[in-house]
Amino acid sequence: MDTFELALARSLVQKEAYTWFPPGVLFPELSLFKSNGARGILVRIVRGGEIESLDQLLKSSFDEAKEILKDHPYQAITVLQFITYLSSPDEHLIRVLSNLERHDTAPDIAVYTAWFDFENKAYSSNLPWFSKGILPKSVILEAADHSQEPAELQVLQQEIVQILEERHAEWQNVYVQTSSKAVYSLLVIIVGMYLWMSSVGSVNSYYVLTKFGAKINERIVAGEYWRLVTPMFLHLHLLHLMVNAFALYSLRTAEWIFGSNRFLLIFLAAGVSGNVASFALSPYPAVGASGAIFGVLGALLYFGTQRRDFFRRTMGSAIWMTLAVNLLSGFMIPHISNEGHIGGLIGGFLASAALGLPKAPDRLYQPVAAVVLTSLLAIGIWRGFIS
């Protein structure tokens, strides 16, 4: 089983972007960790024959998650206890394992259980359907097959170390910084604008929104062109502000990838694109940073076209899920400007394509992306004026 554990660890490190946790600690228990956006994922590989109490194991998993949240910048942790058995668990034990989970909201921690018996090569878990990718069945079966082949534990361990070293070099090549000064500056601006609006009157009143620069088509046609920029810094109410502020903070990885200056340009270009799309396609007043935030998602999608394997391993599923949920919400919830969201998404993608990645060579399509973005903005403004 030692070979199985290391073979599984190698596959998870190589294919699923996990790392040892704590680094280099293998026995008596092997733990692996990875980031999935704002949520951390911890997999504990435990031998069933060495567990004294399943309840105690559950408690220790929860306590471990709390410790991680104290020391790492995550909003939530999911723990998967992966228990291995030499033979098939009996029916009573299977029922216990099926219900061995714990969920808390303060802090946000979810603990699930998976188990595998070598006798039948059977894998089961109580993971919900949307979390099955935490520990893919194909990876487990591959490791089980490998464990039957002669292999030196030291060789497997060295391979894992080499993969992690290569991964570290890859991350250094992807991230140009680890600070989020642009994100924090934008958060200060939008919160400050909200407080300023609140000091004048009700933030969702037509008078206050008009005074501070909401997107109002008639005013833009009359010559108040700044209303294609200012709405991205305004919000209707406290919940609107909190949702967008949290979304922007959660996407600060984009600033680490593009750098502060490029990130700010992408955010502003996406915000303007969203406002222009809303001006062209929606007659209703609009405010909010969501168009610009969709643009940040668009920038990360562009990054995915350039670093496909890295994107898939580290953030792809989270980005696609976030995008799908927010677009669906926009169609289902009244008074949300999906025109602005989609316009921001396209604007952010094209702006990032025009700017390129900091450490990448210039591409022939960069000026083309800039021309396409400019053309779309011009068409959108023209459409708004003739509507």
mmCIF file with all atom_site columns, C-alpha atoms in Angstrom, residues 50-208:
data_model
loop_
_atom_site.group_PDB
_atom_site.id
_atom_site.type_symbol
_atom_site.label_atom_id
_atom_site.label_alt_id
_atom_site.label_comp_id
_atom_site.label_asym_id
_atom_site.label_entity_id
_atom_site.label_seq_id
_atom_site.pdbx_PDB_ins_code
_atom_site.Cartn_x
_atom_site.Cartn_y
_atom_site.Cartn_z
_atom_site.occupancy
_atom_site.B_iso_or_equiv
_atom_site.pdbx_formal_charge
_atom_site.auth_seq_id
_atom_site.auth_comp_id
_atom_site.auth_asym_id
_atom_site.auth_atom_id
_atom_site.pdbx_PDB_model_num
ATOM 1   C CA . GLU A 1 50  ? -4.969  2.126  11.346  1.00 0.00 ? 50  GLU A CA 1
ATOM 2   C CA . ILE A 1 51  ? -8.092  4.183  12.211  1.00 0.00 ? 51  ILE A CA 1
ATOM 3   C CA . GLU A 1 52  ? -9.082  3.864  15.872  1.00 0.00 ? 52  GLU A CA 1
ATOM 4   C CA . SER A 1 53  ? -12.245 5.959  15.584  1.00 0.00 ? 53  SER A CA 1
ATOM 5   C CA . LEU A 1 54  ? -14.019 7.316  12.504  1.00 0.00 ? 54  LEU A CA 1
ATOM 6   C CA . ASP A 1 55  ? -15.618 10.040 14.619  1.00 0.00 ? 55  ASP A CA 1
ATOM 7   C CA . GLN A 1 56  ? -12.193 11.107 15.807  1.00 0.00 ? 56  GLN A CA 1
ATOM 8   C CA . LEU A 1 57  ? -10.942 11.121 12.217  1.00 0.00 ? 57  LEU A CA 1
ATOM 9   C CA . LEU A 1 58  ? -13.837 13.404 11.256  1.00 0.00 ? 58  LEU A CA 1
ATOM 10  C CA . LYS A 1 59  ? -13.044 15.752 14.124  1.00 0.00 ? 59  LYS A CA 1
ATOM 11  C CA . SER A 1 60  ? -9.351  15.857 13.267  1.00 0.00 ? 60  SER A CA 1
ATOM 12  C CA . SER A 1 61  ? -10.171 16.669 9.632   1.00 0.00 ? 61  SER A CA 1
ATOM 13  C CA . PHE A 1 62  ? -12.372 19.555 10.720  1.00 0.00 ? 62  PHE A CA 1
ATOM 14  C CA . ASP A 1 63  ? -9.727  20.839 13.153  1.00 0.00 ? 63  ASP A CA 1
ATOM 15  C CA . GLU A 1 64  ? -7.066  20.634 10.438  1.00 0.00 ? 64  GLU A CA 1
ATOM 16  C CA . ALA A 1 65  ? -9.267  22.705 8.111   1.00 0.00 ? 65  ALA A CA 1
ATOM 17  C CA . LYS A 1 66  ? -9.695  25.389 10.780  1.00 0.00 ? 66  LYS A CA 1
ATOM 18  C CA . GLU A 1 67  ? -5.929  25.598 11.232  1.00 0.00 ? 67  GLU A CA 1
ATOM 19  C CA . ILE A 1 68  ? -5.433  26.011 7.486   1.00 0.00 ? 68  ILE A CA 1
ATOM 20  C CA . LEU A 1 69  ? -7.935  28.872 7.394   1.00 0.00 ? 69  LEU A CA 1
ATOM 21  C CA . LYS A 1 70  ? -5.990  30.636 10.144  1.00 0.00 ? 70  LYS A CA 1
ATOM 22  C CA . ASP A 1 71  ? -2.739  30.559 8.188   1.00 0.00 ? 71  ASP A CA 1
ATOM 23  C CA . HIS A 1 72  ? -3.857  30.773 4.546   1.00 0.00 ? 72  HIS A CA 1
ATOM 24  C CA . PRO A 1 73  ? -5.934  33.380 2.611   1.00 0.00 ? 73  PRO A CA 1
ATOM 25  C CA . TYR A 1 74  ? -8.915  31.150 1.791   1.00 0.00 ? 74  TYR A CA 1
ATOM 26  C CA . GLN A 1 75  ? -12.576 31.827 2.486   1.00 0.00 ? 75  GLN A CA 1
ATOM 27  C CA . ALA A 1 76  ? -13.435 28.118 2.740   1.00 0.00 ? 76  ALA A CA 1
ATOM 28  C CA . ILE A 1 77  ? -11.959 24.620 2.940   1.00 0.00 ? 77  ILE A CA 1
ATOM 29  C CA . THR A 1 78  ? -13.183 21.275 1.634   1.00 0.00 ? 78  THR A CA 1
ATOM 30  C CA . VAL A 1 79  ? -11.606 18.177 3.174   1.00 0.00 ? 79  VAL A CA 1
ATOM 31  C CA . LEU A 1 80  ? -11.842 14.707 1.660   1.00 0.00 ? 80  LEU A CA 1
ATOM 32  C CA . GLN A 1 81  ? -10.907 11.799 3.919   1.00 0.00 ? 81  GLN A CA 1
ATOM 33  C CA . PHE A 1 82  ? -9.802  9.043  1.534   1.00 0.00 ? 82  PHE A CA 1
ATOM 34  C CA . ILE A 1 83  ? -9.698  5.742  3.423   1.00 0.00 ? 83  ILE A CA 1
ATOM 35  C CA . THR A 1 84  ? -8.084  2.627  1.939   1.00 0.00 ? 84  THR A CA 1
ATOM 36  C CA . TYR A 1 85  ? -9.073  -0.947 2.903   1.00 0.00 ? 85  TYR A CA 1
ATOM 37  C CA . LEU A 1 86  ? -7.394  -4.219 1.957   1.00 0.00 ? 86  LEU A CA 1
ATOM 38  C CA . SER A 1 87  ? -10.785 -5.923 1.609   1.00 0.00 ? 87  SER A CA 1
ATOM 39  C CA . SER A 1 88  ? -14.345 -4.773 1.097   1.00 0.00 ? 88  SER A CA 1
ATOM 40  C CA . PRO A 1 89  ? -15.930 -3.005 4.129   1.00 0.00 ? 89  PRO A CA 1
ATOM 41  C CA . ASP A 1 90  ? -18.999 -4.734 5.558   1.00 0.00 ? 90  ASP A CA 1
ATOM 42  C CA . GLU A 1 91  ? -22.489 -3.257 5.086   1.00 0.00 ? 91  GLU A CA 1
ATOM 43  C CA . HIS A 1 92  ? -22.533 -1.587 8.508   1.00 0.00 ? 92  HIS A CA 1
ATOM 44  C CA . LEU A 1 93  ? -19.191 0.126  7.884   1.00 0.00 ? 93  LEU A CA 1
ATOM 45  C CA . ILE A 1 94  ? -20.333 1.252  4.432   1.00 0.00 ? 94  ILE A CA 1
ATOM 46  C CA . ARG A 1 95  ? -23.400 2.893  5.987   1.00 0.00 ? 95  ARG A CA 1
ATOM 47  C CA . VAL A 1 96  ? -21.193 4.645  8.523   1.00 0.00 ? 96  VAL A CA 1
ATOM 48  C CA . LEU A 1 97  ? -18.774 5.825  5.828   1.00 0.00 ? 97  LEU A CA 1
ATOM 49  C CA . SER A 1 98  ? -21.637 7.044  3.644   1.00 0.00 ? 98  SER A CA 1
ATOM 50  C CA . ASN A 1 99  ? -22.785 9.360  6.440   1.00 0.00 ? 99  ASN A CA 1
ATOM 51  C CA . LEU A 1 100 ? -19.345 10.399 7.635   1.00 0.00 ? 100 LEU A CA 1
ATOM 52  C CA . GLU A 1 101 ? -19.378 14.096 6.764   1.00 0.00 ? 101 GLU A CA 1
ATOM 53  C CA . ARG A 1 102 ? -19.589 17.456 8.473   1.00 0.00 ? 102 ARG A CA 1
ATOM 54  C CA . HIS A 1 103 ? -20.532 20.935 7.304   1.00 0.00 ? 103 HIS A CA 1
ATOM 55  C CA . ASP A 1 104 ? -20.112 24.270 9.051   1.00 0.00 ? 104 ASP A CA 1
ATOM 56  C CA . THR A 1 105 ? -20.699 27.783 7.748   1.00 0.00 ? 105 THR A CA 1
ATOM 57  C CA . ALA A 1 106 ? -18.674 29.781 10.248  1.00 0.00 ? 106 ALA A CA 1
ATOM 58  C CA . PRO A 1 107 ? -15.999 29.104 9.185   1.00 0.00 ? 107 PRO A CA 1
ATOM 59  C CA . ASP A 1 108 ? -17.034 27.593 5.832   1.00 0.00 ? 108 ASP A CA 1
ATOM 60  C CA . ILE A 1 109 ? -15.762 24.012 6.102   1.00 0.00 ? 109 ILE A CA 1
ATOM 61  C CA . ALA A 1 110 ? -17.053 20.872 4.406   1.00 0.00 ? 110 ALA A CA 1
ATOM 62  C CA . VAL A 1 111 ? -15.672 17.419 5.254   1.00 0.00 ? 111 VAL A CA 1
ATOM 63  C CA . TYR A 1 112 ? -16.513 14.390 3.092   1.00 0.00 ? 112 TYR A CA 1
ATOM 64  C CA . THR A 1 113 ? -15.389 10.763 3.006   1.00 0.00 ? 113 THR A CA 1
ATOM 65  C CA . ALA A 1 114 ? -14.276 8.453  0.199   1.00 0.00 ? 114 ALA A CA 1
ATOM 66  C CA . TRP A 1 115 ? -13.101 4.852  0.464   1.00 0.00 ? 115 TRP A CA 1
ATOM 67  C CA . PHE A 1 116 ? -11.412 2.257  -1.709  1.00 0.00 ? 116 PHE A CA 1
ATOM 68  C CA . ASP A 1 117 ? -10.978 -1.482 -1.270  1.00 0.00 ? 117 ASP A CA 1
ATOM 69  C CA . PHE A 1 118 ? -8.082  -3.190 -3.020  1.00 0.00 ? 118 PHE A CA 1
ATOM 70  C CA . GLU A 1 119 ? -9.779  -6.572 -3.169  1.00 0.00 ? 119 GLU A CA 1
ATOM 71  C CA . ASN A 1 120 ? -12.462 -5.406 -5.631  1.00 0.00 ? 120 ASN A CA 1
ATOM 72  C CA . LYS A 1 121 ? -10.826 -2.158 -6.785  1.00 0.00 ? 121 LYS A CA 1
ATOM 73  C CA . ALA A 1 122 ? -14.042 -0.386 -5.797  1.00 0.00 ? 122 ALA A CA 1
ATOM 74  C CA . TYR A 1 123 ? -14.152 3.340  -5.113  1.00 0.00 ? 123 TYR A CA 1
ATOM 75  C CA . SER A 1 124 ? -17.052 5.103  -3.367  1.00 0.00 ? 124 SER A CA 1
ATOM 76  C CA . SER A 1 125 ? -17.629 8.487  -1.754  1.00 0.00 ? 125 SER A CA 1
ATOM 77  C CA . ASN A 1 126 ? -20.293 10.735 -0.285  1.00 0.00 ? 126 ASN A CA 1
ATOM 78  C CA . LEU A 1 127 ? -19.073 13.704 -2.316  1.00 0.00 ? 127 LEU A CA 1
ATOM 79  C CA . PRO A 1 128 ? -21.849 15.722 -3.988  1.00 0.00 ? 128 PRO A CA 1
ATOM 80  C CA . TRP A 1 129 ? -21.906 15.539 -7.790  1.00 0.00 ? 129 TRP A CA 1
ATOM 81  C CA . PHE A 1 130 ? -20.310 18.967 -8.227  1.00 0.00 ? 130 PHE A CA 1
ATOM 82  C CA . SER A 1 131 ? -17.281 17.950 -6.132  1.00 0.00 ? 131 SER A CA 1
ATOM 83  C CA . LYS A 1 132 ? -16.480 14.591 -7.751  1.00 0.00 ? 132 LYS A CA 1
ATOM 84  C CA . GLY A 1 133 ? -13.449 16.116 -9.441  1.00 0.00 ? 133 GLY A CA 1
ATOM 85  C CA . ILE A 1 134 ? -11.674 16.525 -6.109  1.00 0.00 ? 134 ILE A CA 1
ATOM 86  C CA . LEU A 1 135 ? -10.482 12.934 -6.371  1.00 0.00 ? 135 LEU A CA 1
ATOM 87  C CA . PRO A 1 136 ? -11.152 11.415 -9.826  1.00 0.00 ? 136 PRO A CA 1
ATOM 88  C CA . LYS A 1 137 ? -11.852 7.684  -9.927  1.00 0.00 ? 137 LYS A CA 1
ATOM 89  C CA . SER A 1 138 ? -9.567  7.239  -12.953 1.00 0.00 ? 138 SER A CA 1
ATOM 90  C CA . VAL A 1 139 ? -6.580  8.528  -10.961 1.00 0.00 ? 139 VAL A CA 1
ATOM 91  C CA . ILE A 1 140 ? -7.266  6.079  -8.118  1.00 0.00 ? 140 ILE A CA 1
ATOM 92  C CA . LEU A 1 141 ? -7.570  3.084  -10.428 1.00 0.00 ? 141 LEU A CA 1
ATOM 93  C CA . GLU A 1 142 ? -4.388  4.075  -12.225 1.00 0.00 ? 142 GLU A CA 1
ATOM 94  C CA . ALA A 1 143 ? -2.542  4.245  -8.905  1.00 0.00 ? 143 ALA A CA 1
ATOM 95  C CA . ALA A 1 144 ? -3.987  0.853  -7.862  1.00 0.00 ? 144 ALA A CA 1
ATOM 96  C CA . ASP A 1 145 ? -2.702  -0.739 -11.070 1.00 0.00 ? 145 ASP A CA 1
ATOM 97  C CA . HIS A 1 146 ? 0.687   0.850  -10.561 1.00 0.00 ? 146 HIS A CA 1
ATOM 98  C CA . SER A 1 147 ? 0.909   -0.451 -6.990  1.00 0.00 ? 147 SER A CA 1
ATOM 99  C CA . GLN A 1 148 ? 1.000   -4.009 -8.333  1.00 0.00 ? 148 GLN A CA 1
ATOM 100 C CA . GLU A 1 149 ? 4.152   -3.294 -10.312 1.00 0.00 ? 149 GLU A CA 1
ATOM 101 C CA . PRO A 1 150 ? 7.585   -3.403 -8.677  1.00 0.00 ? 150 PRO A CA 1
ATOM 102 C CA . ALA A 1 151 ? 8.705   0.130  -7.895  1.00 0.00 ? 151 ALA A CA 1
ATOM 103 C CA . GLU A 1 152 ? 11.059  1.770  -5.454  1.00 0.00 ? 152 GLU A CA 1
ATOM 104 C CA . LEU A 1 153 ? 9.383   4.157  -3.046  1.00 0.00 ? 153 LEU A CA 1
ATOM 105 C CA . GLN A 1 154 ? 12.362  6.461  -3.282  1.00 0.00 ? 154 GLN A CA 1
ATOM 106 C CA . VAL A 1 155 ? 11.955  6.711  -7.061  1.00 0.00 ? 155 VAL A CA 1
ATOM 107 C CA . LEU A 1 156 ? 8.306   7.695  -6.730  1.00 0.00 ? 156 LEU A CA 1
ATOM 108 C CA . GLN A 1 157 ? 9.153   10.230 -4.071  1.00 0.00 ? 157 GLN A CA 1
ATOM 109 C CA . GLN A 1 158 ? 11.902  11.748 -6.227  1.00 0.00 ? 158 GLN A CA 1
ATOM 110 C CA . GLU A 1 159 ? 9.490   11.997 -9.160  1.00 0.00 ? 159 GLU A CA 1
ATOM 111 C CA . ILE A 1 160 ? 7.024   13.901 -6.973  1.00 0.00 ? 160 ILE A CA 1
ATOM 112 C CA . VAL A 1 161 ? 9.762   16.276 -5.811  1.00 0.00 ? 161 VAL A CA 1
ATOM 113 C CA . GLN A 1 162 ? 10.807  16.878 -9.414  1.00 0.00 ? 162 GLN A CA 1
ATOM 114 C CA . ILE A 1 163 ? 7.215   17.594 -10.508 1.00 0.00 ? 163 ILE A CA 1
ATOM 115 C CA . LEU A 1 164 ? 6.771   20.054 -7.630  1.00 0.00 ? 164 LEU A CA 1
ATOM 116 C CA . GLU A 1 165 ? 10.019  21.821 -8.537  1.00 0.00 ? 165 GLU A CA 1
ATOM 117 C CA . GLU A 1 166 ? 8.868   22.144 -12.136 1.00 0.00 ? 166 GLU A CA 1
ATOM 118 C CA . ARG A 1 167 ? 5.479   23.368 -10.909 1.00 0.00 ? 167 ARG A CA 1
ATOM 119 C CA . HIS A 1 168 ? 7.150   26.029 -8.765  1.00 0.00 ? 168 HIS A CA 1
ATOM 120 C CA . ALA A 1 169 ? 9.151   27.254 -11.755 1.00 0.00 ? 169 ALA A CA 1
ATOM 121 C CA . GLU A 1 170 ? 5.950   27.297 -13.825 1.00 0.00 ? 170 GLU A CA 1
ATOM 122 C CA . TRP A 1 171 ? 4.125   29.397 -11.223 1.00 0.00 ? 171 TRP A CA 1
ATOM 123 C CA . GLN A 1 172 ? 6.999   31.874 -11.124 1.00 0.00 ? 172 GLN A CA 1
ATOM 124 C CA . ASN A 1 173 ? 6.709   32.196 -14.896 1.00 0.00 ? 173 ASN A CA 1
ATOM 125 C CA . VAL A 1 174 ? 2.931   32.756 -14.733 1.00 0.00 ? 174 VAL A CA 1
ATOM 126 C CA . TYR A 1 175 ? 2.584   35.147 -11.794 1.00 0.00 ? 175 TYR A CA 1
ATOM 127 C CA . VAL A 1 176 ? 4.384   38.457 -12.200 1.00 0.00 ? 176 VAL A CA 1
ATOM 128 C CA . GLN A 1 177 ? 3.457   39.613 -8.679  1.00 0.00 ? 177 GLN A CA 1
ATOM 129 C CA . THR A 1 178 ? 1.704   38.480 -5.522  1.00 0.00 ? 178 THR A CA 1
ATOM 130 C CA . SER A 1 179 ? 0.369   41.860 -4.404  1.00 0.00 ? 179 SER A CA 1
ATOM 131 C CA . SER A 1 180 ? -3.174  43.057 -5.120  1.00 0.00 ? 180 SER A CA 1
ATOM 132 C CA . LYS A 1 181 ? -2.736  46.818 -4.921  1.00 0.00 ? 181 LYS A CA 1
ATOM 133 C CA . ALA A 1 182 ? -4.954  47.485 -7.960  1.00 0.00 ? 182 ALA A CA 1
ATOM 134 C CA . VAL A 1 183 ? -7.790  45.377 -6.551  1.00 0.00 ? 183 VAL A CA 1
ATOM 135 C CA . TYR A 1 184 ? -7.520  47.016 -3.145  1.00 0.00 ? 184 TYR A CA 1
ATOM 136 C CA . SER A 1 185 ? -7.433  50.474 -4.743  1.00 0.00 ? 185 SER A CA 1
ATOM 137 C CA . LEU A 1 186 ? -10.595 49.711 -6.738  1.00 0.00 ? 186 LEU A CA 1
ATOM 138 C CA . LEU A 1 187 ? -12.302 48.400 -3.612  1.00 0.00 ? 187 LEU A CA 1
ATOM 139 C CA . VAL A 1 188 ? -11.440 51.610 -1.762  1.00 0.00 ? 188 VAL A CA 1
ATOM 140 C CA . ILE A 1 189 ? -12.858 53.667 -4.641  1.00 0.00 ? 189 ILE A CA 1
ATOM 141 C CA . ILE A 1 190 ? -16.176 51.814 -4.942  1.00 0.00 ? 190 ILE A CA 1
ATOM 142 C CA . VAL A 1 191 ? -16.694 51.694 -1.167  1.00 0.00 ? 191 VAL A CA 1
ATOM 143 C CA . GLY A 1 192 ? -15.776 55.374 -0.914  1.00 0.00 ? 192 GLY A CA 1
ATOM 144 C CA . MET A 1 193 ? -18.239 56.241 -3.683  1.00 0.00 ? 193 MET A CA 1
ATOM 145 C CA . TYR A 1 194 ? -20.967 54.301 -1.900  1.00 0.00 ? 194 TYR A CA 1
ATOM 146 C CA . LEU A 1 195 ? -20.322 56.178 1.359   1.00 0.00 ? 195 LEU A CA 1
ATOM 147 C CA . TRP A 1 196 ? -20.277 59.490 -0.496  1.00 0.00 ? 196 TRP A CA 1
ATOM 148 C CA . MET A 1 197 ? -23.597 58.671 -2.183  1.00 0.00 ? 197 MET A CA 1
ATOM 149 C CA . SER A 1 198 ? -25.048 57.636 1.183   1.00 0.00 ? 198 SER A CA 1
ATOM 150 C CA . SER A 1 199 ? -24.094 60.999 2.675   1.00 0.00 ? 199 SER A CA 1
ATOM 151 C CA . VAL A 1 200 ? -26.080 62.796 -0.037  1.00 0.00 ? 200 VAL A CA 1
ATOM 152 C CA . GLY A 1 201 ? -29.259 60.729 0.165   1.00 0.00 ? 201 GLY A CA 1
ATOM 153 C CA . SER A 1 202 ? -30.717 57.319 -0.565  1.00 0.00 ? 202 SER A CA 1
ATOM 154 C CA . VAL A 1 203 ? -28.204 55.596 -2.851  1.00 0.00 ? 203 VAL A CA 1
ATOM 155 C CA . ASN A 1 204 ? -30.920 53.984 -4.952  1.00 0.00 ? 204 ASN A CA 1
ATOM 156 C CA . SER A 1 205 ? -32.891 57.175 -5.511  1.00 0.00 ? 205 SER A CA 1
ATOM 157 C CA . TYR A 1 206 ? -33.042 58.456 -9.071  1.00 0.00 ? 206 TYR A CA 1
ATOM 158 C CA . TYR A 1 207 ? -31.737 61.848 -7.926  1.00 0.00 ? 207 TYR A CA 1
ATOM 159 C CA . VAL A 1 208 ? -28.573 60.441 -6.285  1.00 0.00 ? 208 VAL A CA 1
#
